[in-house]
Short mmCIF file of C-alpha atoms in Angstrom, two decimals:
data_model
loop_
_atom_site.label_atom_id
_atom_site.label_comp_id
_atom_site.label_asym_id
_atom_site.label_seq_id
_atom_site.Cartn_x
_atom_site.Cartn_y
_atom_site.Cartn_z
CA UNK E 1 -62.97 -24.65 30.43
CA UNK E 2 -64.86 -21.60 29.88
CA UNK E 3 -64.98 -20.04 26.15
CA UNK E 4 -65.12 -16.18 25.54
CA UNK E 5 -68.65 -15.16 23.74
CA UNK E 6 -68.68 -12.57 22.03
CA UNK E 7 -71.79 -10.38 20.12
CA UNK E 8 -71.85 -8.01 17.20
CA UNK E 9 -75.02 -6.39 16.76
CA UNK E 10 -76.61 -5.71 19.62
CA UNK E 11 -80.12 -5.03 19.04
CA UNK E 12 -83.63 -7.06 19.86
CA UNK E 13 -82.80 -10.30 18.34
CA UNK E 14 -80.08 -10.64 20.54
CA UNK E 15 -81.53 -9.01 23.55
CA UNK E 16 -84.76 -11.46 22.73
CA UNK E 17 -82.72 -14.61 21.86
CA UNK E 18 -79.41 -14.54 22.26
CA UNK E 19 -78.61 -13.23 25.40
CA UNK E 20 -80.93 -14.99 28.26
CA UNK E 21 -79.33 -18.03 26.45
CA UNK E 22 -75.69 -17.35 26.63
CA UNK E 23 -76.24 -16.29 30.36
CA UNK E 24 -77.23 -19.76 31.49
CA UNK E 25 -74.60 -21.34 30.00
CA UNK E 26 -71.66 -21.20 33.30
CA UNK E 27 -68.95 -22.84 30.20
CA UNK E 28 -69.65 -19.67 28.24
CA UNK E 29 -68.80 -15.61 30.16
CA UNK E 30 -69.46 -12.92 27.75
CA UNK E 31 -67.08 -11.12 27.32
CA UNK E 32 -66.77 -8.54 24.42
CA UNK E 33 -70.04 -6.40 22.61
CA UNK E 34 -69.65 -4.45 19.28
CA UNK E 35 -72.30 -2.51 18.39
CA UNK E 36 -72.22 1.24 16.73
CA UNK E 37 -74.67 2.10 19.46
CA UNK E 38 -72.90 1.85 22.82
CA UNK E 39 -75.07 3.75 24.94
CA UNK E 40 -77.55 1.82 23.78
CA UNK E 41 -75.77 -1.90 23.67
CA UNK E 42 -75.01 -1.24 27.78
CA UNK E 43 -78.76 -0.57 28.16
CA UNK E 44 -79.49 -3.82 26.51
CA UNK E 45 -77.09 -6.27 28.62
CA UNK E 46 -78.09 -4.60 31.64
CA UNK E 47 -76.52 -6.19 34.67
CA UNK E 48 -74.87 -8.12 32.46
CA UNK E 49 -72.25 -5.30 31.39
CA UNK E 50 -70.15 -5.53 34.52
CA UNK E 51 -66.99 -6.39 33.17
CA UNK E 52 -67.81 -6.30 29.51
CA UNK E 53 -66.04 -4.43 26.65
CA UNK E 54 -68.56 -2.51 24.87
CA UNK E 55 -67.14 -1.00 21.30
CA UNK E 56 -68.10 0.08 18.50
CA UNK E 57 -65.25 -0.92 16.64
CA UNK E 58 -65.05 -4.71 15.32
CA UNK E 59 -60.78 -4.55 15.38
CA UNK E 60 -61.31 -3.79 19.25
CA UNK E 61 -63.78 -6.30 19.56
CA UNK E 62 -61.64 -9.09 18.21
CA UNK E 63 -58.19 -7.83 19.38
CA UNK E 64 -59.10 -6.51 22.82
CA UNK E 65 -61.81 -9.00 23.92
CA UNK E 66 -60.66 -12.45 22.06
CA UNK E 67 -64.22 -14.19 21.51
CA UNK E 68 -64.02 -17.35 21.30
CA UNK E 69 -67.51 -17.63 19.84
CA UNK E 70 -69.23 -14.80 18.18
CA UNK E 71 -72.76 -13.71 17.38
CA UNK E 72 -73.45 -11.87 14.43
CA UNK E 73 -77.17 -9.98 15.33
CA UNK E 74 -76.51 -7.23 12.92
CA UNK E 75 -78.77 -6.24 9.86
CA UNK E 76 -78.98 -8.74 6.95
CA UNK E 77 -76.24 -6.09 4.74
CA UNK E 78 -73.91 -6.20 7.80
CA UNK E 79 -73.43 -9.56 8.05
CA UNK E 80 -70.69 -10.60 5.53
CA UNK E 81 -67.90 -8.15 7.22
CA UNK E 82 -67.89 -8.96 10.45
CA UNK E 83 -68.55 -13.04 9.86
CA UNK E 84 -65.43 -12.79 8.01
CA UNK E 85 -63.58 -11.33 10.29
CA UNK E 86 -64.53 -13.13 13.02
CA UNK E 87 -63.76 -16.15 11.28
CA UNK E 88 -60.45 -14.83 10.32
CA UNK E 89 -59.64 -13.90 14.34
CA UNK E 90 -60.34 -18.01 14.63
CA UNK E 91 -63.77 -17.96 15.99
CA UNK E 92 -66.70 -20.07 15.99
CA UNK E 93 -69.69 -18.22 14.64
CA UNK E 94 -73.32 -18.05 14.75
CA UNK E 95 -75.07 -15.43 12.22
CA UNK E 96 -78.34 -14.66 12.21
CA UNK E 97 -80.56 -15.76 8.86
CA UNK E 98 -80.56 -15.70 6.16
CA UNK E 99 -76.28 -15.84 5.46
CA UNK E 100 -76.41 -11.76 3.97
CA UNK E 101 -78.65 -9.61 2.01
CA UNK E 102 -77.72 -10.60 -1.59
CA UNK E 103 -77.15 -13.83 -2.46
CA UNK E 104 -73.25 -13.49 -3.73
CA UNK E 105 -72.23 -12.82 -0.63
CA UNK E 106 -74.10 -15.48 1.01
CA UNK E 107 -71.88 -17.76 -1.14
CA UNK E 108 -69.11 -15.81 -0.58
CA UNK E 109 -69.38 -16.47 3.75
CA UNK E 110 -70.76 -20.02 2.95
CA UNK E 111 -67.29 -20.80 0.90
CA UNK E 112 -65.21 -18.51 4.08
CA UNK E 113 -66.83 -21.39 6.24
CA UNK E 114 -65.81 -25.12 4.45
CA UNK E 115 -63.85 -25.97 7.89
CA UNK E 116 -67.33 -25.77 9.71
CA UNK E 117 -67.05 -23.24 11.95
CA UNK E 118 -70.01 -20.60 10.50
CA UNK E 119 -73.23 -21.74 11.88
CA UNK E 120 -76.93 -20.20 10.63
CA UNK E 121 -79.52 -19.55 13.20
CA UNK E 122 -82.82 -21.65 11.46
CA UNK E 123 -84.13 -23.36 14.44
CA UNK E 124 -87.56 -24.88 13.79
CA UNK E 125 -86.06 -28.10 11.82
CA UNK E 126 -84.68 -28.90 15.45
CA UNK E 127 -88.21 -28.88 17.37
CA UNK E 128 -88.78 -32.12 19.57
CA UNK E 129 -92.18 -32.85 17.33
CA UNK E 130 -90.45 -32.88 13.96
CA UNK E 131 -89.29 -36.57 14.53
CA UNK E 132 -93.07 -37.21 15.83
CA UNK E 133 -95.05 -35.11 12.96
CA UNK E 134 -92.95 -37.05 10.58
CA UNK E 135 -93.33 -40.41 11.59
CA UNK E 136 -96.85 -39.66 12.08
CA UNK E 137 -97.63 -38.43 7.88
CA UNK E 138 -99.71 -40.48 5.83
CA UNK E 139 -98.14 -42.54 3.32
CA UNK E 140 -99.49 -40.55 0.38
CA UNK E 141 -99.80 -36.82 1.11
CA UNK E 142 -101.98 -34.67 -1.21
CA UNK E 143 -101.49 -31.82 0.27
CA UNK E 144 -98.68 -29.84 2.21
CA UNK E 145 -99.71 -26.63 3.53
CA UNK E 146 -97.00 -24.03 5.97
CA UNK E 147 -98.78 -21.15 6.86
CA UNK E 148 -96.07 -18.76 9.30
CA UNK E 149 -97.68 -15.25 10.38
CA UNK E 150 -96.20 -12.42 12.90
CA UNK E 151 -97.15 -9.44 13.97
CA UNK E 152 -94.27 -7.65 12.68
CA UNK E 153 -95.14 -4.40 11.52
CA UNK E 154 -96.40 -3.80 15.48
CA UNK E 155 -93.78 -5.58 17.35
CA UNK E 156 -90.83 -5.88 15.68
CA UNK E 157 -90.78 -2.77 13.08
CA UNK E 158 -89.91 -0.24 15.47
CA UNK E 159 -87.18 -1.52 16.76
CA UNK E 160 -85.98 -2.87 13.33
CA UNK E 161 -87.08 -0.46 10.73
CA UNK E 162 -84.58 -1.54 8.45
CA UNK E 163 -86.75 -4.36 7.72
CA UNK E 164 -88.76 -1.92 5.24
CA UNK E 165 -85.68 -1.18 3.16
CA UNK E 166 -85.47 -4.15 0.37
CA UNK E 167 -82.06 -2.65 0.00
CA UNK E 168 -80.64 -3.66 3.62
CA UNK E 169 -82.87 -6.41 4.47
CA UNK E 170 -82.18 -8.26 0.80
CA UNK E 171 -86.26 -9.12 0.48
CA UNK E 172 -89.85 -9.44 2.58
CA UNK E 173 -91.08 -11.89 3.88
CA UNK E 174 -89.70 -14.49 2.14
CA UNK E 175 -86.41 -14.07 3.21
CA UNK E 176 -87.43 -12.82 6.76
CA UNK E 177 -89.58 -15.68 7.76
CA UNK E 178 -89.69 -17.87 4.50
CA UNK E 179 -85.75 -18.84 5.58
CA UNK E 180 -87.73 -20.76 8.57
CA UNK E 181 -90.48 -21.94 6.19
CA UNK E 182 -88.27 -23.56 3.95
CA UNK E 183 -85.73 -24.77 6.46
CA UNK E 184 -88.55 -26.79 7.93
CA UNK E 185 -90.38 -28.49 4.76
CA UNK E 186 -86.61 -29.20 3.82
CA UNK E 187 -86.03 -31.15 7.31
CA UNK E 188 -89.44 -32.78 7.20
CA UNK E 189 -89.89 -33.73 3.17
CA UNK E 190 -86.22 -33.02 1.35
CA UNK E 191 -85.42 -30.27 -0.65
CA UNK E 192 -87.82 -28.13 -2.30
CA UNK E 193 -88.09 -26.85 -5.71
CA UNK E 194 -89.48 -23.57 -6.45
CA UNK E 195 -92.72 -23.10 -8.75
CA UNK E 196 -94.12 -20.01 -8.26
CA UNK E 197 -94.77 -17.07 -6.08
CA UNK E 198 -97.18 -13.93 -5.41
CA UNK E 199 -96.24 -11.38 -3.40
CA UNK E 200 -98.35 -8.11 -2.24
CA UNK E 201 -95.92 -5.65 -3.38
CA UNK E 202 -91.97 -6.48 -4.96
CA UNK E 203 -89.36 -5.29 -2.70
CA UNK E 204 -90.01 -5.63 1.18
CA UNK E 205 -93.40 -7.82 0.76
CA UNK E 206 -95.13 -8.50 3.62
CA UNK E 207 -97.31 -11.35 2.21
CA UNK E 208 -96.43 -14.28 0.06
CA UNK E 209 -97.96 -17.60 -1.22
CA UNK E 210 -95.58 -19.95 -2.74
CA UNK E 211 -95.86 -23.10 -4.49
CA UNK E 212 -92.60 -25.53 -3.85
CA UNK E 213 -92.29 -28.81 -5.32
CA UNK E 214 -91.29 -31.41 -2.75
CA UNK E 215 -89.82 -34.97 -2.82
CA UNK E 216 -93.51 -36.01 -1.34
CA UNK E 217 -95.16 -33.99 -3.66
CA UNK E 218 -96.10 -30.00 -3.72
CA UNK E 219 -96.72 -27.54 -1.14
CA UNK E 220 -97.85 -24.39 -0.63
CA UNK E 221 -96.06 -22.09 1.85
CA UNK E 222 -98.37 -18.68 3.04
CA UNK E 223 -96.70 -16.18 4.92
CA UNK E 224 -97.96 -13.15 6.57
CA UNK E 225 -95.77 -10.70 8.34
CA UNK E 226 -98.37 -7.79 9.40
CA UNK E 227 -100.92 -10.39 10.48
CA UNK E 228 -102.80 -9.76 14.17
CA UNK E 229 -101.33 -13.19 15.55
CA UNK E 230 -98.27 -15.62 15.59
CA UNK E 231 -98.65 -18.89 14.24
CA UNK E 232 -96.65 -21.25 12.93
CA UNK E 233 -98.07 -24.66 11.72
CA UNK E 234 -97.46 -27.50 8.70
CA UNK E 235 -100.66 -29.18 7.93
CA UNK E 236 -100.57 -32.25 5.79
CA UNK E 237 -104.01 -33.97 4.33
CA UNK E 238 -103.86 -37.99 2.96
CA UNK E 239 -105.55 -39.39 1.03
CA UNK E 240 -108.23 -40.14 3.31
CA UNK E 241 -108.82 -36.57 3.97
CA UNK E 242 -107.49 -37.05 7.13
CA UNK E 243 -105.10 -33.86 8.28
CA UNK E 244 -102.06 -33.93 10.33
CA UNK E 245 -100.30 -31.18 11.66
CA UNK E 246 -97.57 -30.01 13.42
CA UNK E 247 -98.77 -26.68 15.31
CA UNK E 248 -95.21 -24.85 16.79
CA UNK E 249 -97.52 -21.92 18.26
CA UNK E 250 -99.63 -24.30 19.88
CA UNK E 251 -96.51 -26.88 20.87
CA UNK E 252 -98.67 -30.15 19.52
CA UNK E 253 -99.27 -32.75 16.89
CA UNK E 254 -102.67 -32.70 15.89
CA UNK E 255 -103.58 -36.23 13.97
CA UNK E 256 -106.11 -39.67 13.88
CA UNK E 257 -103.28 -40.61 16.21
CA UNK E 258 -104.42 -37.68 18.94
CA UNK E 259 -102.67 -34.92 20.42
CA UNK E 260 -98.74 -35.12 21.35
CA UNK E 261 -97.78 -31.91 22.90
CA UNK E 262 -93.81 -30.56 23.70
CA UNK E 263 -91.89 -30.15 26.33
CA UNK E 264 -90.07 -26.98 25.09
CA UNK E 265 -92.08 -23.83 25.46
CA UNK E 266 -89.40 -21.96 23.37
CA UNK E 267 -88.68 -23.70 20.24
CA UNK E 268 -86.90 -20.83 18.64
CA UNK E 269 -83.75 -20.78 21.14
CA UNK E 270 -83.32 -24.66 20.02
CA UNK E 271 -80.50 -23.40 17.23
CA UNK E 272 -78.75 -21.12 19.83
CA UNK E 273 -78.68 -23.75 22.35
CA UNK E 274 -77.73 -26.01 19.51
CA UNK E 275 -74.81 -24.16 18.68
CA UNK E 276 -73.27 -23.47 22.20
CA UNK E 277 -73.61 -26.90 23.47
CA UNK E 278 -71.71 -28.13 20.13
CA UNK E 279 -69.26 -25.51 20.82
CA UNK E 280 -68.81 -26.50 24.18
CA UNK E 281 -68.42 -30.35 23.23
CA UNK E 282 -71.77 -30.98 25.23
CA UNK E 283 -73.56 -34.33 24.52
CA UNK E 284 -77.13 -32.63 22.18
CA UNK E 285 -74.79 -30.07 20.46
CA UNK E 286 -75.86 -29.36 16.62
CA UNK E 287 -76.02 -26.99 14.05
CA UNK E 288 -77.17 -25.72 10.84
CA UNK E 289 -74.09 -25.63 8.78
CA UNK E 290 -73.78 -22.10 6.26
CA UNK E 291 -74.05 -24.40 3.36
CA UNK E 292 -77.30 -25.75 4.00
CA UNK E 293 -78.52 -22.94 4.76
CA UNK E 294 -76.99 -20.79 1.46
CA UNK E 295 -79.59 -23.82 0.08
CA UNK E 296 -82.31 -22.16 1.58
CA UNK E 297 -81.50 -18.57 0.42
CA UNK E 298 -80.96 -19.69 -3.18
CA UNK E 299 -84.23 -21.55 -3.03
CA UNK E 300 -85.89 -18.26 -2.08
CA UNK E 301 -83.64 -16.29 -4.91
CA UNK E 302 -85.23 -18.64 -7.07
CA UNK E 303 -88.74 -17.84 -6.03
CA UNK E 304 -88.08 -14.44 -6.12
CA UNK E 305 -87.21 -14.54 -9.54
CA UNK E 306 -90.24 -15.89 -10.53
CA UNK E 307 -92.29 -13.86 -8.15
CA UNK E 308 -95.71 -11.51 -9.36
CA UNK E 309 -97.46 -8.75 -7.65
CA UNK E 310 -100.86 -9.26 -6.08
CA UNK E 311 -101.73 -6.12 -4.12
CA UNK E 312 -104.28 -7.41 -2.96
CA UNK E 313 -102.79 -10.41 -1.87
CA UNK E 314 -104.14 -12.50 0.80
CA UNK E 315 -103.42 -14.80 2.89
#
């Protein structure tokens, strides 16, 4: 059986993400593109067009093309329309992170999705080394350290200047790449509790340090979005001294224990790939479920509220 995809929003993360996934899948034929862009949506699929509707109306897209499965890739403020909608037409979605731009209407799409069928696109908590790094943690930790940095005002805010406007993108870097942060110390150690933040400026912060409170103890969770380089790593230090840490850049476990590198080169397709092999009934399918993820987002509401400007912020 093949199922009708289906994208709305069809800018770099799907181009990026999204799309070389969706085309190696033969049980999934895209089929339908919304995007208020169409010019520019055709440019993006390419060869892949042939065939395709291309609109830039969401009734079209749902009527005329009858996804089966739907992206949502649009901005964090557009998500809540066309999730519900899509959800309404009798889809099975997969929205980008975090749920929408303010957090009543992230609980208003995670209560839309009780039945199951609104997945959230936080991937890391699925890497192949998260079952390793954990296993391989001391039995006292005393002290949990996630440090996530991009180069995001060079690569990604030209394409995606909306990321600048606290208005449409709902927050910084905290909700931009602090959704993964989170997502991750939640799968490793349980679910935080927030403490404290610093940000460099309120709004659309680029750099954060925040203090969580896990099960295992507290952590502190540094992110830089206009850094030089990409890194994403979880360092943990025993009471020994000794540190472990689970390096996603890199694709290893550094411990006492040695190295253990991946297999998977690409750990941040594992929620797409997640999501369509679940979809498709495939043996591996999984997902991150809107409520767990609304979890996330009010976690990060809650820092937020507590948050203080450092301008000078580093970190």
């Amino acid at each position: 059986m093949t199922l009708r995809y289906g994208v709305i929003g069809c800018g770099r993360v799907f181009q990026r993400y999204h799309l070389p996934v969706v085309t190696q899948h033969a049980d999934f034929e895209l089929v339908a593109v919304c995007d208020a862009d169409e010019d520019s949506a055709r440019k993006v699929l390419g060869p892949a067009a042939d065939g395709v509707l291309v609109t830039g109306s969401l009734t079209e897209f749902l009527a005329a093309g009858r996804p089966d499965v739907v992206a949502v890739c649009t901005p964090n403020d557009a998500h809540a329309e066309p999730v519900l909608a899509a959800l309404a037409a009798g889809a099975r979605v997969l929205c980008e992170k975090p749920l929408a731009a303010d957090l009543d209407s992230a609980r208003e799409l995670a209560g839309a999705a009780s039945d199951g069928r609104l997945s959230v696109n936080l991937p890391y908590r699925f890497h192949e080394l998260v079952p390793v790094f954990r296993d391989a943690l001391p039995a006292e930790p005393r002290q949990i350290t996630l440090t996530f940095t991009t180069a995001g005002q060079r690569l990604w805010r030209p394409v995606t200047n909306w990321y600048g406007d606290a208005r449409r993108a709902g927050g910084g870097a905290l909700l931009d790449l602090g959704s993964h942060a989170l997502d991750l110390l939640e799968a490793v150690f349980g679910t935080p509790k927030a403490v404290s933040c610093r940000v460099d400026r309120p709004g659309a912060e680029e750099r954060v340090v925040a203090e969580v409170e896990l099960p295992g103890g507290p952590a502190t969770v540094r992110i830089d979005r206009a850094s030089r380089t990409l890194g994403l790593s979880l360092e943990v230090v025993g009471a020994d001294g000794e540190s472990t840490v689970l390096d996603l850049k890199r694709g290893e476990v550094r411990g006492a224990g040695g190295v253990v590198a991946a297999r998977e080169r690409q750990p941040e397709l594992a929620a797409i790939r997640g999501f369509l092999d679940a979809v498709a009934g495939r043996p591996g399918g999984r997902t991150v479920p809107a409520a767990e993820a609304l979890r996330v987002q009010e976690l990060i509401a809650e820092l937020y509220a507590v948050s203080v400007p450092e301008e000078t912020l580093t970190v």
